[in-house]
């Protein structure tokens, strides 16, 4: 089945630094990828929709200058958390639907646990 | 605005019994639904889906029921097993975007 690989699975960084998270669709092309964030004991919150070759669409309340998304190819989307602060510590998950198969489930990355100290 | 709602944040069930997880939605245009299971610190994994042309879909121990008139769906797990303990998300797929419910944390007690 289709696989989405997310890297790194966990990262600890110092406050003020930037962190890049990669999301790759391994055996299918993803023109669209979704980035989610999960706070403890809360639902997955959609942050932005990443579109290959164009600008990402951000959800209300998500700072586009802080969470930079690049979808430069059909198999790779990156999320960069710039000037990270402790409140950015969270679990980030990417997702890519394989629309070639029609209406089907989205495939999720393994998630990235970001801790900003 | 939460368009997909799971009103029970948690549920505890004895092993071997049936687990019923409920989900309500507000947008009548939603026509495809999925259930995901999520363990802590992992990405969600797909469980089962249902299209609005059906009212039931079954896969092993998992059955999803859809009541379009009530805008309600439910996931039945029978028999429940300790390994089923996880957070379950109900998701609506519009073809362009996924709408996640708030999740229900299921605990299956051995």
XYZ file of C-alpha atoms in Angstrom:
227
model
C 0.000 0.000 0.000
C 0.898 3.638 -0.271
C 3.390 4.925 2.263
C 4.133 8.362 3.593
C 7.426 8.837 5.354
C 7.958 11.690 7.792
C 11.338 12.697 9.143
C 12.551 13.219 11.799
C 10.340 11.306 14.205
C 11.485 13.459 17.079
C 13.621 16.554 17.482
C 14.758 18.723 20.347
C 15.909 22.213 19.515
C 16.870 25.391 21.285
C 14.518 28.312 21.417
C 15.114 30.672 18.504
C 16.361 28.042 16.070
C 14.512 26.643 13.064
C 13.469 23.066 12.471
C 12.591 21.421 9.176
C 10.247 18.460 8.963
C 10.032 16.437 5.769
C 7.083 14.501 4.442
C 7.573 12.163 1.507
C 5.133 10.063 -0.442
C 7.187 6.992 -1.244
C 5.273 5.257 -3.997
C 2.724 7.714 -5.278
C 2.559 11.313 -6.348
C 0.896 13.734 -4.009
C -0.172 17.042 -5.471
C -1.631 17.889 -2.103
C -0.329 17.222 1.364
C -1.787 18.258 4.680
C 0.045 19.330 7.796
C -1.521 18.768 11.188
C -0.593 19.592 14.718
C -1.788 17.825 17.798
C -1.773 19.226 21.281
C -2.010 16.808 24.201
C -5.485 15.346 24.587
C -6.809 17.329 21.664
C -7.785 16.512 18.124
C -5.547 16.817 15.146
C -5.667 20.417 13.995
C -5.189 21.151 10.318
C -2.499 23.783 9.955
C -2.193 24.100 6.215
C -2.717 22.460 2.879
C 0.445 22.107 0.851
C 0.036 22.339 -2.916
C 2.740 21.198 -5.296
C 4.112 24.104 -7.271
C 2.082 26.782 -5.562
C 1.667 28.496 -2.228
C 0.294 26.624 0.716
C -3.143 27.424 2.062
C -3.043 28.181 5.764
C -5.866 27.732 8.210
C -7.085 30.681 10.200
C -4.844 31.478 13.103
C -1.767 29.720 11.703
C 1.167 32.076 11.112
C 2.451 31.500 7.606
C 5.717 33.279 8.329
C 6.373 31.021 11.257
C 5.365 27.732 9.686
C 6.938 27.768 6.250
C 5.681 25.125 3.879
C 7.355 24.152 0.664
C 5.991 21.555 -1.751
C 8.614 21.609 -4.453
C 7.950 18.182 -5.926
C 5.143 15.669 -6.207
C 6.675 13.520 -3.501
C 8.046 15.977 -0.971
C 6.578 18.642 1.268
C 8.506 20.329 4.052
C 7.362 22.233 7.105
C 9.868 24.578 8.673
C 9.154 25.922 12.121
C 11.090 29.179 12.196
C 12.411 30.810 15.348
C 10.911 28.054 17.424
C 9.659 28.767 20.913
C 8.594 26.406 23.689
C 4.933 26.931 22.807
C 5.671 25.401 19.406
C 6.435 22.115 21.121
C 3.882 19.699 19.766
C 3.297 16.652 17.626
C 3.255 17.423 13.906
C 1.805 15.004 11.366
C 1.660 15.144 7.597
C -0.835 13.409 5.399
C -1.108 12.757 1.698
C -4.155 11.420 -0.096
C -3.525 9.178 -3.095
C -6.226 10.568 -5.342
C -5.198 8.262 -8.165
C -7.171 5.606 -6.378
C -10.242 7.793 -6.109
C -11.894 8.440 -2.810
C -9.723 6.599 -0.365
C -8.019 7.034 2.890
C -5.248 9.518 3.373
C -1.889 8.129 4.300
C -0.185 9.605 7.289
C 3.408 10.072 8.208
C 4.675 8.714 11.483
C 4.584 12.136 13.064
C 7.298 14.358 14.496
C 7.543 15.162 18.166
C 9.074 18.640 18.445
C 10.372 19.820 21.788
C 11.705 23.347 22.034
C 13.840 24.040 25.080
C -16.454 25.702 13.645
C -16.280 21.969 14.340
C -18.094 20.266 11.485
C -17.361 16.754 12.705
C -18.037 16.074 16.349
C -17.363 13.182 18.645
C -19.207 14.058 21.806
C -17.698 11.353 23.972
C -14.079 12.197 24.746
C -13.532 8.820 26.395
C -15.045 5.363 26.596
C -14.199 2.316 28.699
C -15.315 -1.173 27.721
C -14.642 -4.622 29.084
C -12.673 -6.981 26.903
C -14.955 -9.088 24.738
C -17.802 -6.592 24.828
C -18.881 -4.241 22.060
C -17.375 -0.768 21.742
C -19.574 1.839 20.072
C -18.001 5.126 19.081
C -20.278 7.859 17.809
C -19.755 10.728 15.418
C -22.007 13.564 14.248
C -21.483 15.976 11.399
C -23.132 19.190 10.348
C -22.381 19.478 6.639
C -24.865 17.526 4.533
C -22.446 17.730 1.598
C -20.049 15.308 3.272
C -20.294 12.039 1.387
C -17.345 9.962 2.482
C -16.256 9.123 5.974
C -13.318 7.351 7.514
C -12.320 6.136 10.933
C -8.733 6.346 12.090
C -7.048 4.881 15.116
C -4.186 6.668 16.791
C -1.715 5.549 19.416
C 0.242 8.167 21.378
C 3.168 9.695 19.473
C 2.219 7.906 16.254
C 0.409 8.966 13.118
C -3.194 7.861 12.670
C -3.819 4.573 10.907
C -6.795 3.905 8.725
C -9.456 1.532 10.004
C -12.541 1.581 7.840
C -14.482 3.896 5.564
C -17.992 4.344 4.252
C -19.495 6.153 1.321
C -22.822 7.931 1.614
C -24.364 5.500 -0.866
C -24.132 2.849 1.827
C -25.465 2.686 5.343
C -23.155 -0.024 6.606
C -19.665 -1.282 5.956
C -18.073 -4.203 7.738
C -14.477 -5.331 7.993
C -13.710 -8.052 10.469
C -14.417 -6.834 13.982
C -15.115 -3.303 12.749
C -18.446 -2.106 11.393
C -19.344 1.446 10.513
C -22.954 2.575 10.293
C -24.078 5.744 8.546
C -27.400 7.492 9.103
C -27.479 10.292 6.565
C -30.779 11.775 7.674
C -29.447 12.131 11.194
C -25.960 13.090 10.031
C -24.624 10.453 12.335
C -22.212 7.599 12.059
C -20.917 5.063 14.490
C -18.080 2.597 14.693
C -18.727 -0.757 16.319
C -15.882 -2.927 17.503
C -16.816 -6.418 18.535
C -15.367 -8.175 20.358
C -13.227 -5.438 21.878
C -9.627 -6.310 22.646
C -7.062 -4.585 24.883
C -5.026 -3.737 21.781
C -7.942 -1.642 20.573
C -7.196 0.887 23.306
C -6.371 4.074 21.396
C -7.882 7.348 20.264
C -10.359 7.008 17.420
C -11.014 9.825 14.979
C -14.015 10.178 12.750
C -13.083 11.992 9.543
C -15.106 13.476 6.693
C -13.412 13.580 3.312
C -14.730 16.124 0.806
C -12.191 15.182 -1.843
C -10.216 18.337 -1.178
C -9.891 18.322 2.557
C -10.256 16.124 5.579
C -12.298 17.214 8.575
C -11.319 15.490 11.786
C -13.571 14.892 14.732
C -12.312 15.639 18.193
C -11.507 12.014 18.923
C -12.680 9.438 21.429
C -10.204 7.717 23.693
C -11.157 4.057 23.993
C -9.887 1.934 26.852
C -10.534 -1.786 26.707
C -10.212 -3.298 30.151
C -8.815 -6.837 30.259
